[in-house]
mmCIF file of C-alpha atoms and ligand atoms in Angstrom:
data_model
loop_
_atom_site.group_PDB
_atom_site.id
_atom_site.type_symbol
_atom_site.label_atom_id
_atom_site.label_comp_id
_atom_site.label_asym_id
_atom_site.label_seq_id
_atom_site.Cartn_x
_atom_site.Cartn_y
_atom_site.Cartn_z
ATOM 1 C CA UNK A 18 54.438 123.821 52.694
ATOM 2 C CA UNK A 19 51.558 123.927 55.225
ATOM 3 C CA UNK A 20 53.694 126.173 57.585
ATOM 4 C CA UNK A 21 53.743 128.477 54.987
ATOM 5 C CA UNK A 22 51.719 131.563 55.123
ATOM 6 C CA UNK A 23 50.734 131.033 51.119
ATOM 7 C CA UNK A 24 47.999 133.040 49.496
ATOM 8 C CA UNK A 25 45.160 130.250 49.559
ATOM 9 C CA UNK A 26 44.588 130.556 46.017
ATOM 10 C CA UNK A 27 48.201 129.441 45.267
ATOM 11 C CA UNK A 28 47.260 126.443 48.166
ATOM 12 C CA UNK A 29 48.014 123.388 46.573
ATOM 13 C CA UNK A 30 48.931 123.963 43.192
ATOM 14 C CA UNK A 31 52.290 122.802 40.865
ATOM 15 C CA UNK A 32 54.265 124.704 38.843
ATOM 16 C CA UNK A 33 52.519 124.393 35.599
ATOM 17 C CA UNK A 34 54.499 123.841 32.528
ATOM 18 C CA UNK A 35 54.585 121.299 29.191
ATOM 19 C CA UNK A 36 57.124 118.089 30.304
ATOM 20 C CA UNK A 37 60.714 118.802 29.473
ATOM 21 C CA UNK A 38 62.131 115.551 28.290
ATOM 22 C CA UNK A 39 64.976 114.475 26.509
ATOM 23 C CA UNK A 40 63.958 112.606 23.413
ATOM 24 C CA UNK A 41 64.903 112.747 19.928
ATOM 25 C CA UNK A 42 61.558 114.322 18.767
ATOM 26 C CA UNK A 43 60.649 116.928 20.190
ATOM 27 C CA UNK A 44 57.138 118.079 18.902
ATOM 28 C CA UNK A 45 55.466 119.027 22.506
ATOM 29 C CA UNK A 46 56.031 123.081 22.352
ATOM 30 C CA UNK A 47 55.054 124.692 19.075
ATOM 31 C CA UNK A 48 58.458 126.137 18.784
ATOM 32 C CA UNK A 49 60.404 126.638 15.653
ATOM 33 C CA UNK A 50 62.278 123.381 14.449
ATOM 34 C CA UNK A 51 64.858 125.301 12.808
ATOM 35 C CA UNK A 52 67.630 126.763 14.754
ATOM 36 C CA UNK A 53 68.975 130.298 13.973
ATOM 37 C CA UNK A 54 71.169 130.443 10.762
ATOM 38 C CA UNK A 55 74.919 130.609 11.233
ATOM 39 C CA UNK A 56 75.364 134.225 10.380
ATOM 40 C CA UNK A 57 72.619 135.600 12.790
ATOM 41 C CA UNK A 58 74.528 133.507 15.319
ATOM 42 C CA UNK A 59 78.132 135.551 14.823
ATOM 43 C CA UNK A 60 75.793 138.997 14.613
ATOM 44 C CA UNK A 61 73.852 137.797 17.723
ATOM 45 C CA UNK A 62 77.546 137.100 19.744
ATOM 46 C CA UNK A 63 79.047 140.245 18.150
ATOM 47 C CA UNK A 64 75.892 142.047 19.823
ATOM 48 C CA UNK A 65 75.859 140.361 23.167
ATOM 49 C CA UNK A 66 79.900 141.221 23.171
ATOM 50 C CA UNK A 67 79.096 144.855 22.515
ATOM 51 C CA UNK A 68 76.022 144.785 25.039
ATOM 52 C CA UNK A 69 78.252 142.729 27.818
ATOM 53 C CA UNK A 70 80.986 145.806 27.945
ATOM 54 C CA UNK A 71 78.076 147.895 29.401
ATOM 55 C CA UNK A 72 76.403 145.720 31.529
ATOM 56 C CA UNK A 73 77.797 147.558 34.356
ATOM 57 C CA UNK A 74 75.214 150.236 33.443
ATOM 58 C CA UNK A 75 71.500 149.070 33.828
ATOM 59 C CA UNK A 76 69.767 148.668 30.268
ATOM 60 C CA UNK A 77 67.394 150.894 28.414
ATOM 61 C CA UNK A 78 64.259 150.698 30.522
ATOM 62 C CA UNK A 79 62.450 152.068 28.024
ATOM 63 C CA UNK A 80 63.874 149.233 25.080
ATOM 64 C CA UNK A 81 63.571 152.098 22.750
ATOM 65 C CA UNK A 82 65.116 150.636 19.959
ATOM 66 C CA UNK A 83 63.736 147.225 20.137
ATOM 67 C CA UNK A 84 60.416 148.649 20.354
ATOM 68 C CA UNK A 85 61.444 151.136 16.948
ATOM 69 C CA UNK A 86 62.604 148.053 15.376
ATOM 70 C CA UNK A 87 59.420 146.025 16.200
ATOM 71 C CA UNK A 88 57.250 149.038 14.885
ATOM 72 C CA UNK A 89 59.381 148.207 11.690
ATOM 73 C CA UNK A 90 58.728 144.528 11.455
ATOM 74 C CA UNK A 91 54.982 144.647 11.841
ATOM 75 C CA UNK A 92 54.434 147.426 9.610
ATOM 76 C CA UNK A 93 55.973 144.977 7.071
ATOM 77 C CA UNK A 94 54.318 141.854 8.372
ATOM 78 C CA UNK A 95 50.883 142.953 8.270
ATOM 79 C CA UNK A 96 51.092 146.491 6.370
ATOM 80 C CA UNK A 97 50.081 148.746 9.574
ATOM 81 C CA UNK A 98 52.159 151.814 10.909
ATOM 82 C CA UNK A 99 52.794 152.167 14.491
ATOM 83 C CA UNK A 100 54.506 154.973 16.392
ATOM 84 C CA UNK A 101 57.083 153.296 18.774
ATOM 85 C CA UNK A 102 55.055 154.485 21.780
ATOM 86 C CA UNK A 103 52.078 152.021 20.284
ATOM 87 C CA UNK A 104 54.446 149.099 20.688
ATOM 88 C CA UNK A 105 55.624 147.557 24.258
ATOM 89 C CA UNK A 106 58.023 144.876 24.779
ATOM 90 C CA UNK A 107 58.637 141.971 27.561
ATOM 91 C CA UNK A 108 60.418 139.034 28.685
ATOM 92 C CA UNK A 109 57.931 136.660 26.689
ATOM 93 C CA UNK A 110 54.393 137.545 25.728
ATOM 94 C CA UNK A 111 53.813 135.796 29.069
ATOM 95 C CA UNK A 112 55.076 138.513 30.456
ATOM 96 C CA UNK A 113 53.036 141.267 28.557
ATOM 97 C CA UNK A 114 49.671 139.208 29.609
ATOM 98 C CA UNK A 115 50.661 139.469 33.110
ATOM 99 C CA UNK A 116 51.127 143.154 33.004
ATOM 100 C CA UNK A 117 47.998 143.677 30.885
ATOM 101 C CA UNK A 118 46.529 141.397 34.196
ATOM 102 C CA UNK A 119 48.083 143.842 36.353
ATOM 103 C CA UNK A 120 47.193 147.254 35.371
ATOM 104 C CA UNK A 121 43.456 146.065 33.834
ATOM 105 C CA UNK A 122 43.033 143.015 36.103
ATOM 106 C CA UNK A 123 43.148 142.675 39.851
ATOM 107 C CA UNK A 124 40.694 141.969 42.904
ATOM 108 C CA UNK A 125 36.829 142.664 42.112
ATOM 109 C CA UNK A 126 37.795 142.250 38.571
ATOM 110 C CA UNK A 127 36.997 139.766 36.058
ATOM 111 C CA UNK A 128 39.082 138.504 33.040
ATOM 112 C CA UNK A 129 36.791 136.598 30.253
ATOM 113 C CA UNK A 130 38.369 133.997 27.232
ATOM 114 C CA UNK A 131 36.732 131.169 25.026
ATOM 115 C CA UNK A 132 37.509 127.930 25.894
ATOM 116 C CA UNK A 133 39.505 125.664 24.701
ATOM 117 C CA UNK A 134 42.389 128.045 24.815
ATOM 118 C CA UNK A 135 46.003 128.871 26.152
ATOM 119 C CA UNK A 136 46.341 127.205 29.547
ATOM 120 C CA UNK A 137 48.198 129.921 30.890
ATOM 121 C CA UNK A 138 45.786 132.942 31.122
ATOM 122 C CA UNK A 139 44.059 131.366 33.680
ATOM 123 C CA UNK A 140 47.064 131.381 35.800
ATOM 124 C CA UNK A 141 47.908 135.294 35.177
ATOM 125 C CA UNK A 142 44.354 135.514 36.701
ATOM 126 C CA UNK A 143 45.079 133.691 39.559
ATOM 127 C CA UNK A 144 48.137 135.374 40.331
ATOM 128 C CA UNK A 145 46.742 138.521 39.773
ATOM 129 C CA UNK A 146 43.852 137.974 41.933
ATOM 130 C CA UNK A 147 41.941 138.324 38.713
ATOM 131 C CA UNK A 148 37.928 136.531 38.274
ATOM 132 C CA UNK A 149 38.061 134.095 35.796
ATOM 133 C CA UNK A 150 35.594 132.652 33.614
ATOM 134 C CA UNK A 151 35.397 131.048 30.158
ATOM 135 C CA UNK A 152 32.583 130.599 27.209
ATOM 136 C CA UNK A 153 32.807 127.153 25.436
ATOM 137 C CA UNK A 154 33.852 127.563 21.463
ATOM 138 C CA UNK A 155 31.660 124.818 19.155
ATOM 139 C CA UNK A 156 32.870 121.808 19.850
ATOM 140 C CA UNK A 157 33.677 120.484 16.383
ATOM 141 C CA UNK A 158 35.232 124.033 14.678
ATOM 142 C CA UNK A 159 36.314 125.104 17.952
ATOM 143 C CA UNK A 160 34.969 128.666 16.454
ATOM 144 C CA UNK A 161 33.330 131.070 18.491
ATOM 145 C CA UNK A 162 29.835 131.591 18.380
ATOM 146 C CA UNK A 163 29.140 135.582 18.169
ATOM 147 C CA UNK A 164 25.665 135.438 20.387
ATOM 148 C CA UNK A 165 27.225 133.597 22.847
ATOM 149 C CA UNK A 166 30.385 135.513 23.186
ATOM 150 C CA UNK A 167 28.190 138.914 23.513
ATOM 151 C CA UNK A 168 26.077 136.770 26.171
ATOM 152 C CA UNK A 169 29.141 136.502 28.504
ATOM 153 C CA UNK A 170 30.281 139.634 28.050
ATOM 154 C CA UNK A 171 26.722 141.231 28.988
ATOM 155 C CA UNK A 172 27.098 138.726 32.146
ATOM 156 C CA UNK A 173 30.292 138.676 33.073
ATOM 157 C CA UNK A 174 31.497 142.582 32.448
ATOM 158 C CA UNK A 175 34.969 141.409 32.021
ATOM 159 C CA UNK A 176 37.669 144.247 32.376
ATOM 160 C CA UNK A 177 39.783 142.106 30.177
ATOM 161 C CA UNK A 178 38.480 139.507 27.262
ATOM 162 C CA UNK A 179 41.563 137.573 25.776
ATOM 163 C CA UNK A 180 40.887 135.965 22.340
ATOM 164 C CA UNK A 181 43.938 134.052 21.336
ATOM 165 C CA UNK A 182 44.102 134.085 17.200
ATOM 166 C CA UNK A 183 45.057 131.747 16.171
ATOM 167 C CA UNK A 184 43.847 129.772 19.273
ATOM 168 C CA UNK A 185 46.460 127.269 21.091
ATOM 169 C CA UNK A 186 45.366 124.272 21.082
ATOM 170 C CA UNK A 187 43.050 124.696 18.523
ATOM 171 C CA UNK A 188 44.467 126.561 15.542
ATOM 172 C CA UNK A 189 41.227 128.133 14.738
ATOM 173 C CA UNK A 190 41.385 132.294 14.038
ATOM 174 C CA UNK A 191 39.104 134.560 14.880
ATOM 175 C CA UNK A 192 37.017 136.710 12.615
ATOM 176 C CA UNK A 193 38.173 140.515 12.770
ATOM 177 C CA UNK A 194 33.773 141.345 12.710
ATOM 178 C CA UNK A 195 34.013 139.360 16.401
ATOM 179 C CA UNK A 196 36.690 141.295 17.541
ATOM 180 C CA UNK A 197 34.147 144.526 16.743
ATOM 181 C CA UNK A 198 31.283 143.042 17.892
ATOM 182 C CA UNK A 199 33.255 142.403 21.350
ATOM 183 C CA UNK A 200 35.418 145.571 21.708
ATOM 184 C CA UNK A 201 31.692 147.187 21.247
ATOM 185 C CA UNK A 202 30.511 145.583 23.512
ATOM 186 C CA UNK A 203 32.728 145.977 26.467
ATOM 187 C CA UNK A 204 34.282 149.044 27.947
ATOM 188 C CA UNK A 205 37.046 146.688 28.795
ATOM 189 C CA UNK A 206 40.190 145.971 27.371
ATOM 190 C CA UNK A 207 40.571 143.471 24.505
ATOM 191 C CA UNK A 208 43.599 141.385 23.890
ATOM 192 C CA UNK A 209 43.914 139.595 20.853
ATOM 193 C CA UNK A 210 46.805 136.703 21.533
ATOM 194 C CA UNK A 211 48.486 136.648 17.830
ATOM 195 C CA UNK A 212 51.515 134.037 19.165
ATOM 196 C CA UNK A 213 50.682 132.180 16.083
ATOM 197 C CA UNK A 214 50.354 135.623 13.665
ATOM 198 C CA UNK A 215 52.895 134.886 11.066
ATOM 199 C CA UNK A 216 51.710 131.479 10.580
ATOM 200 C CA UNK A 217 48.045 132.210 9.748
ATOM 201 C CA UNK A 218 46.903 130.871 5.616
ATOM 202 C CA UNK A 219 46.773 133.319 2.874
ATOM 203 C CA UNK A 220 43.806 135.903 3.313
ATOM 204 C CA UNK A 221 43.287 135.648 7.289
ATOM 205 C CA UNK A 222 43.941 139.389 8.334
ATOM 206 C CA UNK A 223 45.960 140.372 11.517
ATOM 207 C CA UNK A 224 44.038 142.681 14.250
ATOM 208 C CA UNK A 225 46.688 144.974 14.343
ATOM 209 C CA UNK A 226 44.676 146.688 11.396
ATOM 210 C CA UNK A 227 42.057 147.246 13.818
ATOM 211 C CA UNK A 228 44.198 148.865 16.326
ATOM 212 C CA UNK A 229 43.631 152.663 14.882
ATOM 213 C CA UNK A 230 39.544 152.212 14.885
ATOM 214 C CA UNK A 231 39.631 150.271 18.484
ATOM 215 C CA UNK A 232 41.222 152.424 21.319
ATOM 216 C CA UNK A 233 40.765 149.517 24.259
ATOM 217 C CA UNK A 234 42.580 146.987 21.864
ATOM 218 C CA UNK A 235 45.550 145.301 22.307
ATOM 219 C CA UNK A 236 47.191 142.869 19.914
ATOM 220 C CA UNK A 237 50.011 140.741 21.693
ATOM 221 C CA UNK A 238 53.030 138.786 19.653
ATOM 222 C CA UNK A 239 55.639 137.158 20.825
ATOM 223 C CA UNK A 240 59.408 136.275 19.032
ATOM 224 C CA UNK A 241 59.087 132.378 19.919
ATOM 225 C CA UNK A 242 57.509 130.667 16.950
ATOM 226 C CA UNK A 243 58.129 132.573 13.806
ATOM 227 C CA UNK A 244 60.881 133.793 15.081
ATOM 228 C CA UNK A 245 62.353 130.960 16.122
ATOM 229 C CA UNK A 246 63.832 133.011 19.464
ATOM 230 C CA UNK A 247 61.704 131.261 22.332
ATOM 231 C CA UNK A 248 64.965 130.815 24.398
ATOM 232 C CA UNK A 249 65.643 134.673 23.998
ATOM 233 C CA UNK A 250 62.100 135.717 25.790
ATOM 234 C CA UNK A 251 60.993 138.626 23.852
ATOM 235 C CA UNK A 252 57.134 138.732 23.514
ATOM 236 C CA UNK A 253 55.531 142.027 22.341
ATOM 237 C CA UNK A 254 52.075 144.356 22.349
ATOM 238 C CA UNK A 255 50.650 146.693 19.990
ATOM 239 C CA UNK A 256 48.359 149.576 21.370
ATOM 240 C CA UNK A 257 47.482 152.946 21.766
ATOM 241 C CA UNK A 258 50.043 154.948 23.198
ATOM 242 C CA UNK A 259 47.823 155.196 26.731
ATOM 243 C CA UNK A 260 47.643 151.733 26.962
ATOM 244 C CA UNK A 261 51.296 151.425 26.922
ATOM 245 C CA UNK A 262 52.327 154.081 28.948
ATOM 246 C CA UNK A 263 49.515 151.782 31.750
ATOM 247 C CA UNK A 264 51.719 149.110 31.248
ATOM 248 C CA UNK A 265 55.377 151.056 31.274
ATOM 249 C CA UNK A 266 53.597 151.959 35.448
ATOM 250 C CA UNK A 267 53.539 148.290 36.090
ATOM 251 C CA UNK A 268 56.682 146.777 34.445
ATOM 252 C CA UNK A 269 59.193 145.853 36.392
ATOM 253 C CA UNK A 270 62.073 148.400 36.543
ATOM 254 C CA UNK A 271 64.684 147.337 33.994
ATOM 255 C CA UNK A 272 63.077 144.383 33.082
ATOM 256 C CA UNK A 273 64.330 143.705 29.685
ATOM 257 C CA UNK A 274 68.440 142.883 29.980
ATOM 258 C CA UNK A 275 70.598 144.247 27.763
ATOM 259 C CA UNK A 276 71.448 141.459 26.583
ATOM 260 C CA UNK A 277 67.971 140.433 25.374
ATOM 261 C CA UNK A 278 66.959 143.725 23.722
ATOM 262 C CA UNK A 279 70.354 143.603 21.739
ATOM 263 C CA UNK A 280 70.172 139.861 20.426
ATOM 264 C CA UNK A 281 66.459 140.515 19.750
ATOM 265 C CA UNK A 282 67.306 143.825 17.324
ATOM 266 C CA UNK A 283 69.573 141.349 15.719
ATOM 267 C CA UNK A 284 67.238 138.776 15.305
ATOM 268 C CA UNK A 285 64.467 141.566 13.901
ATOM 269 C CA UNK A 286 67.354 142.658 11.040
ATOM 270 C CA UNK A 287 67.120 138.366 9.619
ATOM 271 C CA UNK A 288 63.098 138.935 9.572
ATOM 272 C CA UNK A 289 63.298 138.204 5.945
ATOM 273 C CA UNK A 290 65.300 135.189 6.471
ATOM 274 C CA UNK A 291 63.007 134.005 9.030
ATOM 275 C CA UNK A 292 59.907 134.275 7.133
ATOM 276 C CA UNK A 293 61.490 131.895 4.290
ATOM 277 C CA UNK A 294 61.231 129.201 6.858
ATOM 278 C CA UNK A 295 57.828 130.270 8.112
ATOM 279 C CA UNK A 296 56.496 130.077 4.536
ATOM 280 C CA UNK A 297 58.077 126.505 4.666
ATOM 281 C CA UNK A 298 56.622 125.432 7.980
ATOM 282 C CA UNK A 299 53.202 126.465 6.782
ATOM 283 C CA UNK A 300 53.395 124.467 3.883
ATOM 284 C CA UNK A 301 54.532 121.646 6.209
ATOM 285 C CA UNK A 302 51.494 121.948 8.299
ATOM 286 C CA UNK A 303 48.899 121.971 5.420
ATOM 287 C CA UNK A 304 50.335 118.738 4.152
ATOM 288 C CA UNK A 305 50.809 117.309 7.863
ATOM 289 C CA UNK A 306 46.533 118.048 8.405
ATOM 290 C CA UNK A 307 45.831 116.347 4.876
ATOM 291 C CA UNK A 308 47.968 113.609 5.850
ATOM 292 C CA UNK A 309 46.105 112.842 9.091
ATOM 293 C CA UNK A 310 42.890 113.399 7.485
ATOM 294 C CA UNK A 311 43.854 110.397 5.185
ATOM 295 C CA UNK A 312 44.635 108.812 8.215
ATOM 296 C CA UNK A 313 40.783 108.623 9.150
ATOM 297 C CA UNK A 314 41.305 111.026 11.871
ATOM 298 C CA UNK A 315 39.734 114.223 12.422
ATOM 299 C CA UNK A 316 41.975 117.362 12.561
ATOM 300 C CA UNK A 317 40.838 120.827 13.559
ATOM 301 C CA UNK A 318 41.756 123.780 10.449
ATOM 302 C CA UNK A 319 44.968 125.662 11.626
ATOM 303 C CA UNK A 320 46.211 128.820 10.663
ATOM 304 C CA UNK A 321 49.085 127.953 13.521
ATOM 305 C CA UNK A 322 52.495 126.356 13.366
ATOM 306 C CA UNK A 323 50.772 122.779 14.738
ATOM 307 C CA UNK A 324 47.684 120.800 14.026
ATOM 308 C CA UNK A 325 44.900 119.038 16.888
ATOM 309 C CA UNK A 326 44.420 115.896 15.804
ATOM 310 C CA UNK A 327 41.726 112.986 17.253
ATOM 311 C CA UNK A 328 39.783 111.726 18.692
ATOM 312 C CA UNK A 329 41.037 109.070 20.111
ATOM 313 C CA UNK A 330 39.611 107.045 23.208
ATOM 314 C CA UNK A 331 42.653 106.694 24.845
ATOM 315 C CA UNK A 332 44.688 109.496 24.186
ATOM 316 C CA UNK A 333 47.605 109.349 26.545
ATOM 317 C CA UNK A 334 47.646 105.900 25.597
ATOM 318 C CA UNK A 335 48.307 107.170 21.909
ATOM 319 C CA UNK A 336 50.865 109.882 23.609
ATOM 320 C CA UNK A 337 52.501 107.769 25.521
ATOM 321 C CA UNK A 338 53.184 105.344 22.744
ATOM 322 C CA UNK A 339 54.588 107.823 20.639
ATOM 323 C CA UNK A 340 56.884 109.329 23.289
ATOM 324 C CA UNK A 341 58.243 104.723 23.623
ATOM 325 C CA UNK A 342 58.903 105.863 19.925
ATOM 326 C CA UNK A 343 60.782 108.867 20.808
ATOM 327 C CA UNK A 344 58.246 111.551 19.823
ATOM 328 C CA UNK A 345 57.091 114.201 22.175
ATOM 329 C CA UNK A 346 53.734 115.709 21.708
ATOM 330 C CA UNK A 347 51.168 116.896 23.468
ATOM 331 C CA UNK A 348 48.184 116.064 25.057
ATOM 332 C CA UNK A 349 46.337 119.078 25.670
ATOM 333 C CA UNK A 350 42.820 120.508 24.511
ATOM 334 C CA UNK A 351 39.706 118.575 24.775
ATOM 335 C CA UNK A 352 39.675 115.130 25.539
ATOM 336 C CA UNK A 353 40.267 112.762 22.890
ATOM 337 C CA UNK A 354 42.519 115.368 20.718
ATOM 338 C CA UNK A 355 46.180 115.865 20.912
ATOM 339 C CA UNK A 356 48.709 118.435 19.698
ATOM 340 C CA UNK A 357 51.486 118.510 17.729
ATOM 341 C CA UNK A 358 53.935 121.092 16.236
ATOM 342 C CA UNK A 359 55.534 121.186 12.799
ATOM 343 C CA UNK A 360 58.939 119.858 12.746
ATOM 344 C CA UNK A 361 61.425 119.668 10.244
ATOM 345 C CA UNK A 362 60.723 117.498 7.396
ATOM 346 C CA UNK A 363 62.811 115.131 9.634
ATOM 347 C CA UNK A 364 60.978 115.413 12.319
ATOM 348 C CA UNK A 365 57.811 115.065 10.280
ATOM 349 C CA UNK A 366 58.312 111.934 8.913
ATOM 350 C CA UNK A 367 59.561 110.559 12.179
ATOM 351 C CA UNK A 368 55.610 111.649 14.046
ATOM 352 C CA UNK A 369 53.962 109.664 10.953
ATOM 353 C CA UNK A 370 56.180 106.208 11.321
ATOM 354 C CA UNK A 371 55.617 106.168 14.929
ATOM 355 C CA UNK A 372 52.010 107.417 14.528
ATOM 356 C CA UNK A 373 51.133 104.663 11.955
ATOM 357 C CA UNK A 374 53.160 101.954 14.112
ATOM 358 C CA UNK A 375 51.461 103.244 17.400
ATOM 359 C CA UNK A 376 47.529 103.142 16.035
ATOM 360 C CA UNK A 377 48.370 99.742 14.801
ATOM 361 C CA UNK A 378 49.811 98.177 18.193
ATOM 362 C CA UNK A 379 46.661 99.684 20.220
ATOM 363 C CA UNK A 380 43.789 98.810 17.191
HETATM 364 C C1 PLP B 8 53.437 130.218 22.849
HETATM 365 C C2 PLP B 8 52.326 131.135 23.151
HETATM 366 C C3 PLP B 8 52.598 132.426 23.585
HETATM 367 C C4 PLP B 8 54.006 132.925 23.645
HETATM 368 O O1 PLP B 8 54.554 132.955 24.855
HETATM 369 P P1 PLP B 8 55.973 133.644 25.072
HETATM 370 O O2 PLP B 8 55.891 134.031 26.506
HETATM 371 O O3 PLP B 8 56.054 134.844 24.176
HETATM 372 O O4 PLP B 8 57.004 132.632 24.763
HETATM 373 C C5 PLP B 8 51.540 133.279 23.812
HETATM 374 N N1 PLP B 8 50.272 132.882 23.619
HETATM 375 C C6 PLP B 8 49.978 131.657 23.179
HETATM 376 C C7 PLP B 8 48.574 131.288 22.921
HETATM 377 C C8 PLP B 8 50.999 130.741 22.956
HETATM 378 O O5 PLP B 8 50.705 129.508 22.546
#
């Protein structure tokens, strides 16, 4: 590697990325336990077939109808009406963050978030030559203090502040009044990261009503969790129309297949279906946080499709002995805490007996 002309930022540093093991219990990656249903399977394949005798042709560039049928879905979800030209789509939300990097980001420029958050963004600011710096969130509600955000933004003039709501690894959403108070005051761009949207309790608004009051706003989702689609990559941004058409000048030419824009339309016309199970997985995850709390541990308040759970002196001791039990979580987030999604009932059951067995063999 040292022969290599590398960019010395990049000097030394591994692919990053959650283990991909093979055990039975899999609870490491916030993704949906339930597998799509058997009829969205034969629509999905009759879609690909249709898409595959065209694949000589390049695909839509523009996803038009993806983007249409996105419009749809969130005016549903969260009661707001978009023009298609206010919605963008990508290969992942991963993907969207990078371009929002790349057309707001760059050298000189500095992108701002509240730590502890999504492990990724500071690598879309490294690869984007992008400054990056973080504010700490209170280290027992993992909320963010509205002084202190204002403070870094009056220190660091960030062109780009990402708030992820609700926050990986935390769970913890953000107040819509911060969201103001920080789109005020910055000339920058805001993202708010809504990965976890669908999943947030009963009364917790979505930004995307913001989005006609707030013209540097951007609210980023993703088809992964609810959706249960993260092996399609389709991640997604709401905007004003300028701040897509920034984004359509540094997208990659083409860079949505065919293939994924048609299986995603398919997967958009099940929404209802989907959101059965998302009603069911939130259930899951209130029970799984009282459950823990009657454990004696502490557990951070989630509006997201897994809980943080601690502290623990020795966590990877904890992780480890739940993965010689066959369950994969994750330790991430502050030290002492440790992650895990909401499985199937299954699944569920599965993390307690191995949690209970594993706290006894190390007490
Ligand atoms: C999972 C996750 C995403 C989604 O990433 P995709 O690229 O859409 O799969 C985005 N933000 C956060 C905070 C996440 O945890």
């Amino acid at each position: 590697m040292s022969e290599l002309p590398i960019r010395d930022e990049l000097r030394g540093f591994e692919p990053y990325g959650a283990p991909q093991l093979d055990v039975p219990v899999c609870l490491n990656v916030n993704e949906n336990p339930f597998a799509p249903s058997e009829q969205l399977v034969a629509d999905a394949a009759r879609a690909v077939a249709h898409a595959v005798r065209d694949l000589n042709r390049y695909p839509d560039r523009e996803a038009t109808t993806l983007r249409e049928r996105l419009a749809t879905y969130l005016h549903g979800e969260a009661g707001v009406a978009l023009d298609t030209g206010q919605v963008w789509a990508a290969n992942g939300s991963n993907e969207v963050m990078l371009q929002i990097l790349q057309a707001f980001g760059g050298p000189g420029r500095t992108a701002l978030s509240f730590a502890p958050t999504y492990s990724m963004y500071p690598e879309y600011a490294r690869d984007t030559s992008t400054a990056w710096v973080t504010a700490p969130r209170d280290e027992h509600t993992f909320a963010i203090d509205h002084d202190d955000a204002l403070k870094a933004v009056a220190e660091h003039q960030p062109t780009v502040v990402f708030i992820a709501s609700p926050n990986n690894p935390t769970g913890t959403a953000v107040p819509l009044g911060l969201v103001t108070a920080l789109h005020e005051a910055t000339d920058g761009i805001v993202v708010v990261d809504e990965a976890y949207a669908e999943f947030r309790r009963d009364g917790v608004p979505s930004a995307l009503t913001l989005l006609a009051t707030h013209p540097r706003l951007i609210v980023t989702r993703t088809m992964s969790k609810a959706f249960a689609f993260a092996g399609a990559r389709v991640g997604y941004a709401a905007a004003s129309t300028q701040i897509v058409d920034v984004l359509r000048i540094v997208r990659l030419p083409y860079h949505l297949s065919a293939v994924t824009q048609a299986v995603a339309v398919v997967a958009l016309e099940h929404a209802t279906e989907l959101q059965a199970r998302v009603a069911q997985l939130r259930d899951e995850r209130d029970a799984l946080a009282v459950w823990l709390r009657e454990q004696g541990l502490e557990v951070a308040d989630s509006d997201a499709n897994f809980v943080l759970f601690g502290r623990f002196a020795d966590r990877r001791a904890v992780w480890q002995g739940l993965l010689d039990h066959g369950v994969l979580i994750r330790e991430t987030g502050p030290d002492g805490w440790l992650r895990v999604s909401v499985g199937t009932p299954e699944e569920t059951t599965a993390f307690k007996v191995a949690l209970i067995d594993v706290l006894k063999e190390l007490s």
